[in-house]
Structures are given as C-alpha cells and as structure tokens.
Amino acid sequence: MSTATLTQPPRTASSVVRTVGILTIVGAVIGIVGGTVLAFVPPGPGAVEGTFAYPLDPAGHALAEASFILNHLLLGAGLLVATLSPEAGTRPGRLGGWIALAGMAALTVAEAWAIPLAGAAYPSDETAGIDVLYGVSSMLLGVGLVLLGIGIARAPRSPGAPRWHRWIVLVLGIMVFAVVTPGLMLGFTGGRLALVAWQVAWAAFGVAIVQAANRAGRR
C-alpha cells in the first residue's frame, strides 16, 4: 500500500503510520497471549461450569474481556490505516474496509456486553443475543477483509515492498472462514487456537505497516 498505509506513506505521515503498525503488533500479541492462556490454563477455583465466564471466574472473565477490547481497538487502528490506503481506493476495496471496521466495532461492543454476563447460564436466552452479535460481527469482519484484501492485492506493488504485503489483508479475511470459524466449531480449545493463529496473521499485518513506514522514512 502507499500514502497512508502499508507501502509508501509520505515522510510527514511515516511516523504516525509506524506508530499505528507498532500498536497493531501489540494488539496482536495481546490476542496471542490471551488466546493461549485461555486454551491451556485450567479452570480457576471460582469458575462455575455452565456459566458464560467458564473456565474463568467473574474477575478473570472481566480482565480477559478488557484485554479483548484493547486488542480490537489496536487492530482496528491498523485496519483504518489499510482502509485509507490509495490501493483500497476502488469502490469494493474501500467499502470492504469500512465493512470490516464496522465488524470490528461490533465485536468490541460484544466484548463489553460479555462482562456483565459472566454469571449467566450458557447457553441460555440471556446469552442468545450476544451469540448473534458475535456471529454477525465476525461475518462482517471476514467479508470486509476479503473485499479490502482483493482491492489491495490488485493494486500495483510499491517498489521495494515484499510480495506478501499485498496479500496479508486478504489472508486475514480468508482465515475468518477457513480457520477461525471451523476452529470455533471444534470446541473451546480448538476455537482459542484458531484465534491465536489469526492473531499471528494480524501481527504480520502490523509488521507490514511498520516496514512501509520505514521505507518511506528512508526516502
């Protein structure tokens, strides 16, 4: 990408873009650590099986959800940079970016909603609404990332940019349907590991943003 994103941001914007890239990497690392902990740490003594918070107790659940909110906000910053990229300037590509941002925003709302549901029976009527919101937000993210990724992949590659830079957003979108969704169907641990794999791809996306800013800064 270029001016505001992954390939060649102007020098005056390169420091801002670099910071966004670093924040995107930080957000991804938060997601990787959080997903790994949830996948392998045994239930705490205050965790109640059959509740929405399980395998965490309410305090641990609130902390986890707060980390997920931070993760979504930081990843959303990187996604905004990609959406404003000239390479996303075709109508489907840029529209896809805004759709993905709407999905990320909805996912953030879902994480906040999840905090007071810690003690609710799961599944139950009380948690049905948040399940719908998780599903809708994930589909918006997936569809939006695919559209944005196609727009970026079709754009001319910036001189000096690694080939994988132009594909990373499309990979993020495809992974929603090919990795994350099937993983969640495998159960709690499988779902967490699928999300960890997705977060690794988000970290690569952040690296691409940082490298783009570094190239611009050397000009």
C-alpha positions as protocol buffer text, in pm:
chain_id: "A"
residue {
  index: 1
  type: MET
  ca { x: 0 y: 0 z: 0 }
}
residue {
  index: 2
  type: SER
  ca { x: 106 y: 360 z: -1 }
}
residue {
  index: 3
  type: THR
  ca { x: 30 y: 706 z: 126 }
}
residue {
  index: 4
  type: ALA
  ca { x: -147 y: 623 z: 449 }
}
residue {
  index: 5
  type: THR
  ca { x: -76 y: 255 z: 477 }
}
residue {
  index: 6
  type: LEU
  ca { x: 135 y: -48 z: 401 }
}
residue {
  index: 7
  type: THR
  ca { x: 368 y: 63 z: 126 }
}
residue {
  index: 8
  type: GLN
  ca { x: 480 y: 420 z: 82 }
}
residue {
  index: 9
  type: PRO
  ca { x: 331 y: 673 z: 323 }
}
residue {
  index: 10
  type: PRO
  ca { x: 469 y: 1024 z: 272 }
}
residue {
  index: 11
  type: ARG
  ca { x: 753 y: 1117 z: 505 }
}
residue {
  index: 12
  type: THR
  ca { x: 535 y: 1356 z: 705 }
}
residue {
  index: 13
  type: ALA
  ca { x: 297 y: 1070 z: 785 }
}
residue {
  index: 14
  type: SER
  ca { x: 551 y: 789 z: 821 }
}
residue {
  index: 15
  type: SER
  ca { x: 598 y: 830 z: 1196 }
}
residue {
  index: 16
  type: VAL
  ca { x: 223 y: 813 z: 1253 }
}
residue {
  index: 17
  type: VAL
  ca { x: 192 y: 507 z: 1030 }
}
residue {
  index: 18
  type: ARG
  ca { x: 485 y: 341 z: 1207 }
}
residue {
  index: 19
  type: THR
  ca { x: 321 y: 401 z: 1544 }
}
residue {
  index: 20
  type: VAL
  ca { x: -5 y: 251 z: 1419 }
}
residue {
  index: 21
  type: GLY
  ca { x: 186 y: -51 z: 1292 }
}
residue {
  index: 22
  type: ILE
  ca { x: 354 y: -100 z: 1628 }
}
residue {
  index: 23
  type: LEU
  ca { x: 19 y: -69 z: 1806 }
}
residue {
  index: 24
  type: THR
  ca { x: -126 y: -328 z: 1569 }
}
residue {
  index: 25
  type: ILE
  ca { x: 155 y: -568 z: 1659 }
}
residue {
  index: 26
  type: VAL
  ca { x: 97 y: -501 z: 2031 }
}
residue {
  index: 27
  type: GLY
  ca { x: -273 y: -571 z: 1986 }
}
residue {
  index: 28
  type: ALA
  ca { x: -197 y: -897 z: 1808 }
}
residue {
  index: 29
  type: VAL
  ca { x: 45 y: -1005 z: 2082 }
}
residue {
  index: 30
  type: ILE
  ca { x: -227 y: -936 z: 2341 }
}
residue {
  index: 31
  type: GLY
  ca { x: -458 y: -1161 z: 2140 }
}
residue {
  index: 32
  type: ILE
  ca { x: -196 y: -1434 z: 2106 }
}
residue {
  index: 33
  type: VAL
  ca { x: -120 y: -1436 z: 2478 }
}
residue {
  index: 34
  type: GLY
  ca { x: -486 y: -1418 z: 2578 }
}
residue {
  index: 35
  type: GLY
  ca { x: -591 y: -1697 z: 2343 }
}
residue {
  index: 36
  type: THR
  ca { x: -305 y: -1922 z: 2452 }
}
residue {
  index: 37
  type: VAL
  ca { x: -382 y: -1870 z: 2820 }
}
residue {
  index: 38
  type: LEU
  ca { x: -750 y: -1949 z: 2769 }
}
residue {
  index: 39
  type: ALA
  ca { x: -666 y: -2260 z: 2567 }
}
residue {
  index: 40
  type: PHE
  ca { x: -432 y: -2419 z: 2821 }
}
residue {
  index: 41
  type: VAL
  ca { x: -487 y: -2272 z: 3169 }
}
residue {
  index: 42
  type: PRO
  ca { x: -716 y: -2496 z: 3379 }
}
residue {
  index: 43
  type: PRO
  ca { x: -1037 y: -2355 z: 3527 }
}
residue {
  index: 44
  type: GLY
  ca { x: -986 y: -2135 z: 3831 }
}
residue {
  index: 45
  type: PRO
  ca { x: -1126 y: -2220 z: 4175 }
}
residue {
  index: 46
  type: GLY
  ca { x: -1402 y: -1961 z: 4136 }
}
residue {
  index: 47
  type: ALA
  ca { x: -1508 y: -2074 z: 3789 }
}
residue {
  index: 48
  type: VAL
  ca { x: -1855 y: -2225 z: 3764 }
}
residue {
  index: 49
  type: GLU
  ca { x: -1911 y: -2476 z: 3487 }
}
residue {
  index: 50
  type: GLY
  ca { x: -2213 y: -2396 z: 3274 }
}
residue {
  index: 51
  type: THR
  ca { x: -2177 y: -2019 z: 3306 }
}
residue {
  index: 52
  type: PHE
  ca { x: -2080 y: -1778 z: 3031 }
}
residue {
  index: 53
  type: ALA
  ca { x: -1749 y: -1694 z: 3203 }
}
residue {
  index: 54
  type: TYR
  ca { x: -1630 y: -2055 z: 3234 }
}
residue {
  index: 55
  type: PRO
  ca { x: -1344 y: -2155 z: 3253 }
}
residue {
  index: 56
  type: LEU
  ca { x: -1278 y: -1820 z: 3425 }
}
residue {
  index: 57
  type: ASP
  ca { x: -1424 y: -1672 z: 3739 }
}
residue {
  index: 58
  type: PRO
  ca { x: -1605 y: -1337 z: 3704 }
}
residue {
  index: 59
  type: ALA
  ca { x: -1294 y: -1131 z: 3780 }
}
residue {
  index: 60
  type: GLY
  ca { x: -1080 y: -1325 z: 3535 }
}
residue {
  index: 61
  type: HIS
  ca { x: -1356 y: -1304 z: 3278 }
}
residue {
  index: 62
  type: ALA
  ca { x: -1372 y: -925 z: 3312 }
}
residue {
  index: 63
  type: LEU
  ca { x: -994 y: -899 z: 3275 }
}
residue {
  index: 64
  type: ALA
  ca { x: -997 y: -1122 z: 2967 }
}
residue {
  index: 65
  type: GLU
  ca { x: -1276 y: -923 z: 2805 }
}
residue {
  index: 66
  type: ALA
  ca { x: -1095 y: -596 z: 2878 }
}
residue {
  index: 67
  type: SER
  ca { x: -786 y: -735 z: 2704 }
}
residue {
  index: 68
  type: PHE
  ca { x: -1001 y: -838 z: 2406 }
}
residue {
  index: 69
  type: ILE
  ca { x: -1147 y: -488 z: 2384 }
}
residue {
  index: 70
  type: LEU
  ca { x: -796 y: -342 z: 2380 }
}
residue {
  index: 71
  type: ASN
  ca { x: -696 y: -598 z: 2117 }
}
residue {
  index: 72
  type: HIS
  ca { x: -986 y: -499 z: 1890 }
}
residue {
  index: 73
  type: LEU
  ca { x: -917 y: -128 z: 1927 }
}
residue {
  index: 74
  type: LEU
  ca { x: -549 y: -166 z: 1839 }
}
residue {
  index: 75
  type: LEU
  ca { x: -618 y: -396 z: 1544 }
}
residue {
  index: 76
  type: GLY
  ca { x: -886 y: -154 z: 1432 }
}
residue {
  index: 77
  type: ALA
  ca { x: -627 y: 123 z: 1414 }
}
residue {
  index: 78
  type: GLY
  ca { x: -424 y: -82 z: 1169 }
}
residue {
  index: 79
  type: LEU
  ca { x: -737 y: -168 z: 975 }
}
residue {
  index: 80
  type: LEU
  ca { x: -824 y: 200 z: 946 }
}
residue {
  index: 81
  type: VAL
  ca { x: -480 y: 268 z: 801 }
}
residue {
  index: 82
  type: ALA
  ca { x: -538 y: -2 z: 539 }
}
residue {
  index: 83
  type: THR
  ca { x: -886 y: 128 z: 461 }
}
residue {
  index: 84
  type: LEU
  ca { x: -747 y: 476 z: 391 }
}
residue {
  index: 85
  type: SER
  ca { x: -481 y: 334 z: 162 }
}
residue {
  index: 86
  type: PRO
  ca { x: -486 y: 454 z: -201 }
}
residue {
  index: 87
  type: GLU
  ca { x: -470 y: 87 z: -302 }
}
residue {
  index: 88
  type: ALA
  ca { x: -807 y: 39 z: -133 }
}
residue {
  index: 89
  type: GLY
  ca { x: -944 y: 332 z: -331 }
}
residue {
  index: 90
  type: THR
  ca { x: -1155 y: 122 z: -565 }
}
residue {
  index: 91
  type: ARG
  ca { x: -1513 y: 118 z: -450 }
}
residue {
  index: 92
  type: PRO
  ca { x: -1527 y: -252 z: -346 }
}
residue {
  index: 93
  type: GLY
  ca { x: -1194 y: -233 z: -166 }
}
residue {
  index: 94
  type: ARG
  ca { x: -1261 y: 78 z: 37 }
}
residue {
  index: 95
  type: LEU
  ca { x: -1618 y: -32 z: 108 }
}
residue {
  index: 96
  type: GLY
  ca { x: -1477 y: -359 z: 234 }
}
residue {
  index: 97
  type: GLY
  ca { x: -1252 y: -170 z: 472 }
}
residue {
  index: 98
  type: TRP
  ca { x: -1544 y: 17 z: 622 }
}
residue {
  index: 99
  type: ILE
  ca { x: -1744 y: -305 z: 648 }
}
residue {
  index: 100
  type: ALA
  ca { x: -1453 y: -467 z: 831 }
}
residue {
  index: 101
  type: LEU
  ca { x: -1425 y: -169 z: 1064 }
}
residue {
  index: 102
  type: ALA
  ca { x: -1798 y: -195 z: 1139 }
}
residue {
  index: 103
  type: GLY
  ca { x: -1744 y: -561 z: 1220 }
}
residue {
  index: 104
  type: MET
  ca { x: -1451 y: -479 z: 1449 }
}
residue {
  index: 105
  type: ALA
  ca { x: -1660 y: -214 z: 1625 }
}
residue {
  index: 106
  type: ALA
  ca { x: -1948 y: -459 z: 1671 }
}
residue {
  index: 107
  type: LEU
  ca { x: -1707 y: -719 z: 1806 }
}
residue {
  index: 108
  type: THR
  ca { x: -1576 y: -464 z: 2056 }
}
residue {
  index: 109
  type: VAL
  ca { x: -1931 y: -393 z: 2172 }
}
residue {
  index: 110
  type: ALA
  ca { x: -1986 y: -767 z: 2212 }
}
residue {
  index: 111
  type: GLU
  ca { x: -1681 y: -798 z: 2437 }
}
residue {
  index: 112
  type: ALA
  ca { x: -1808 y: -515 z: 2658 }
}
residue {
  index: 113
  type: TRP
  ca { x: -2153 y: -675 z: 2671 }
}
residue {
  index: 114
  type: ALA
  ca { x: -1995 y: -1005 z: 2773 }
}
residue {
  index: 115
  type: ILE
  ca { x: -1857 y: -866 z: 3100 }
}
residue {
  index: 116
  type: PRO
  ca { x: -2188 y: -846 z: 3293 }
}
residue {
  index: 117
  type: LEU
  ca { x: -2293 y: -1185 z: 3153 }
}
residue {
  index: 118
  type: ALA
  ca { x: -2021 y: -1367 z: 3347 }
}
residue {
  index: 119
  type: GLY
  ca { x: -2264 y: -1549 z: 3575 }
}
residue {
  index: 120
  type: ALA
  ca { x: -2532 y: -1618 z: 3315 }
}
residue {
  index: 121
  type: ALA
  ca { x: -2613 y: -1977 z: 3224 }
}
residue {
  index: 122
  type: TYR
  ca { x: -2465 y: -2071 z: 2888 }
}
residue {
  index: 123
  type: PRO
  ca { x: -2625 y: -2136 z: 2652 }
}
residue {
  index: 124
  type: SER
  ca { x: -2946 y: -1962 z: 2755 }
}
residue {
  index: 125
  type: ASP
  ca { x: -3192 y: -1698 z: 2640 }
}
residue {
  index: 126
  type: GLU
  ca { x: -2984 y: -1442 z: 2830 }
}
residue {
  index: 127
  type: THR
  ca { x: -2678 y: -1512 z: 2617 }
}
residue {
  index: 128
  type: ALA
  ca { x: -2853 y: -1571 z: 2284 }
}
residue {
  index: 129
  type: GLY
  ca { x: -2827 y: -1207 z: 2180 }
}
residue {
  index: 130
  type: ILE
  ca { x: -2453 y: -1184 z: 2231 }
}
residue {
  index: 131
  type: ASP
  ca { x: -2403 y: -1505 z: 2033 }
}
residue {
  index: 132
  type: VAL
  ca { x: -2584 y: -1340 z: 1742 }
}
residue {
  index: 133
  type: LEU
  ca { x: -2371 y: -1027 z: 1775 }
}
residue {
  index: 134
  type: TYR
  ca { x: -2050 y: -1232 z: 1779 }
}
residue {
  index: 135
  type: GLY
  ca { x: -2163 y: -1413 z: 1466 }
}
residue {
  index: 136
  type: VAL
  ca { x: -2270 y: -1102 z: 1275 }
}
residue {
  index: 137
  type: SER
  ca { x: -1957 y: -907 z: 1369 }
}
residue {
  index: 138
  type: SER
  ca { x: -1732 y: -1195 z: 1263 }
}
residue {
  index: 139
  type: MET
  ca { x: -1904 y: -1226 z: 924 }
}
residue {
  index: 140
  type: LEU
  ca { x: -1876 y: -851 z: 868 }
}
residue {
  index: 141
  type: LEU
  ca { x: -1507 y: -868 z: 950 }
}
residue {
  index: 142
  type: GLY
  ca { x: -1449 y: -1162 z: 720 }
}
residue {
  index: 143
  type: VAL
  ca { x: -1640 y: -1023 z: 422 }
}
residue {
  index: 144
  type: GLY
  ca { x: -1493 y: -676 z: 469 }
}
residue {
  index: 145
  type: LEU
  ca { x: -1136 y: -802 z: 495 }
}
residue {
  index: 146
  type: VAL
  ca { x: -1176 y: -1015 z: 181 }
}
residue {
  index: 147
  type: LEU
  ca { x: -1309 y: -720 z: -21 }
}
residue {
  index: 148
  type: LEU
  ca { x: -1039 y: -488 z: 112 }
}
residue {
  index: 149
  type: GLY
  ca { x: -774 y: -753 z: 57 }
}
residue {
  index: 150
  type: ILE
  ca { x: -878 y: -804 z: -305 }
}
residue {
  index: 151
  type: GLY
  ca { x: -854 y: -431 z: -367 }
}
residue {
  index: 152
  type: ILE
  ca { x: -507 y: -414 z: -218 }
}
residue {
  index: 153
  type: ALA
  ca { x: -385 y: -729 z: -395 }
}
residue {
  index: 154
  type: ARG
  ca { x: -490 y: -587 z: -733 }
}
residue {
  index: 155
  type: ALA
  ca { x: -309 y: -258 z: -679 }
}
residue {
  index: 156
  type: PRO
  ca { x: 41 y: -208 z: -823 }
}
residue {
  index: 157
  type: ARG
  ca { x: 311 y: -322 z: -583 }
}
residue {
  index: 158
  type: SER
  ca { x: 519 y: -42 z: -437 }
}
residue {
  index: 159
  type: PRO
  ca { x: 893 y: -55 z: -523 }
}
residue {
  index: 160
  type: GLY
  ca { x: 1082 y: -236 z: -250 }
}
residue {
  index: 161
  type: ALA
  ca { x: 772 y: -382 z: -85 }
}
residue {
  index: 162
  type: PRO
  ca { x: 784 y: -757 z: -16 }
}
residue {
  index: 163
  type: ARG
  ca { x: 530 y: -953 z: -218 }
}
residue {
  index: 164
  type: TRP
  ca { x: 350 y: -1080 z: 90 }
}
residue {
  index: 165
  type: HIS
  ca { x: 250 y: -727 z: 192 }
}
residue {
  index: 166
  type: ARG
  ca { x: -12 y: -709 z: -82 }
}
residue {
  index: 167
  type: TRP
  ca { x: -171 y: -1039 z: 26 }
}
residue {
  index: 168
  type: ILE
  ca { x: -178 y: -1014 z: 405 }
}
residue {
  index: 169
  type: VAL
  ca { x: -517 y: -838 z: 433 }
}
residue {
  index: 170
  type: LEU
  ca { x: -678 y: -1093 z: 201 }
}
residue {
  index: 171
  type: VAL
  ca { x: -524 y: -1371 z: 409 }
}
residue {
  index: 172
  type: LEU
  ca { x: -680 y: -1218 z: 722 }
}
residue {
  index: 173
  type: GLY
  ca { x: -1022 y: -1227 z: 558 }
}
residue {
  index: 174
  type: ILE
  ca { x: -991 y: -1580 z: 423 }
}
residue {
  index: 175
  type: MET
  ca { x: -879 y: -1703 z: 764 }
}
residue {
  index: 176
  type: VAL
  ca { x: -1209 y: -1592 z: 918 }
}
residue {
  index: 177
  type: PHE
  ca { x: -1387 y: -1853 z: 706 }
}
residue {
  index: 178
  type: ALA
  ca { x: -1112 y: -2114 z: 662 }
}
residue {
  index: 179
  type: VAL
  ca { x: -952 y: -2115 z: 1009 }
}
residue {
  index: 180
  type: VAL
  ca { x: -1144 y: -1920 z: 1274 }
}
residue {
  index: 181
  type: THR
  ca { x: -1499 y: -2038 z: 1201 }
}
residue {
  index: 182
  type: PRO
  ca { x: -1407 y: -2409 z: 1165 }
}
residue {
  index: 183
  type: GLY
  ca { x: -1187 y: -2382 z: 1473 }
}
residue {
  index: 184
  type: LEU
  ca { x: -1471 y: -2245 z: 1683 }
}
residue {
  index: 185
  type: MET
  ca { x: -1684 y: -2540 z: 1573 }
}
residue {
  index: 186
  type: LEU
  ca { x: -1424 y: -2777 z: 1721 }
}
residue {
  index: 187
  type: GLY
  ca { x: -1491 y: -2655 z: 2074 }
}
residue {
  index: 188
  type: PHE
  ca { x: -1337 y: -2419 z: 2325 }
}
residue {
  index: 189
  type: THR
  ca { x: -970 y: -2516 z: 2292 }
}
residue {
  index: 190
  type: GLY
  ca { x: -983 y: -2551 z: 1914 }
}
residue {
  index: 191
  type: GLY
  ca { x: -1151 y: -2214 z: 1887 }
}
residue {
  index: 192
  type: ARG
  ca { x: -890 y: -2043 z: 2100 }
}
residue {
  index: 193
  type: LEU
  ca { x: -605 y: -2193 z: 1898 }
}
residue {
  index: 194
  type: ALA
  ca { x: -770 y: -2088 z: 1572 }
}
residue {
  index: 195
  type: LEU
  ca { x: -797 y: -1734 z: 1705 }
}
residue {
  index: 196
  type: VAL
  ca { x: -431 y: -1743 z: 1807 }
}
residue {
  index: 197
  type: ALA
  ca { x: -336 y: -1838 z: 1450 }
}
residue {
  index: 198
  type: TRP
  ca { x: -546 y: -1547 z: 1322 }
}
residue {
  index: 199
  type: GLN
  ca { x: -372 y: -1311 z: 1563 }
}
residue {
  index: 200
  type: VAL
  ca { x: -34 y: -1422 z: 1428 }
}
residue {
  index: 201
  type: ALA
  ca { x: -152 y: -1306 z: 1085 }
}
residue {
  index: 202
  type: TRP
  ca { x: -261 y: -974 z: 1237 }
}
residue {
  index: 203
  type: ALA
  ca { x: 90 y: -937 z: 1381 }
}
residue {
  index: 204
  type: ALA
  ca { x: 229 y: -987 z: 1030 }
}
residue {
  index: 205
  type: PHE
  ca { x: -10 y: -717 z: 910 }
}
residue {
  index: 206
  type: GLY
  ca { x: 133 y: -482 z: 1173 }
}
residue {
  index: 207
  type: VAL
  ca { x: 487 y: -568 z: 1062 }
}
residue {
  index: 208
  type: ALA
  ca { x: 391 y: -478 z: 704 }
}
residue {
  index: 209
  type: ILE
  ca { x: 268 y: -138 z: 820 }
}
residue {
  index: 210
  type: VAL
  ca { x: 591 y: -72 z: 1013 }
}
residue {
  index: 211
  type: GLN
  ca { x: 807 y: -178 z: 720 }
}
residue {
  index: 212
  type: ALA
  ca { x: 613 y: 50 z: 486 }
}
residue {
  index: 213
  type: ALA
  ca { x: 670 y: 344 z: 719 }
}
residue {
  index: 214
  type: ASN
  ca { x: 1039 y: 260 z: 746 }
}
residue {
  index: 215
  type: ARG
  ca { x: 1077 y: 257 z: 368 }
}
residue {
  index: 216
  type: ALA
  ca { x: 909 y: 595 z: 345 }
}
residue {
  index: 217
  type: GLY
  ca { x: 1130 y: 734 z: 621 }
}
residue {
  index: 218
  type: ARG
  ca { x: 1444 y: 645 z: 426 }
}
residue {
  index: 219
  type: ARG
  ca { x: 1335 y: 848 z: 123 }
}
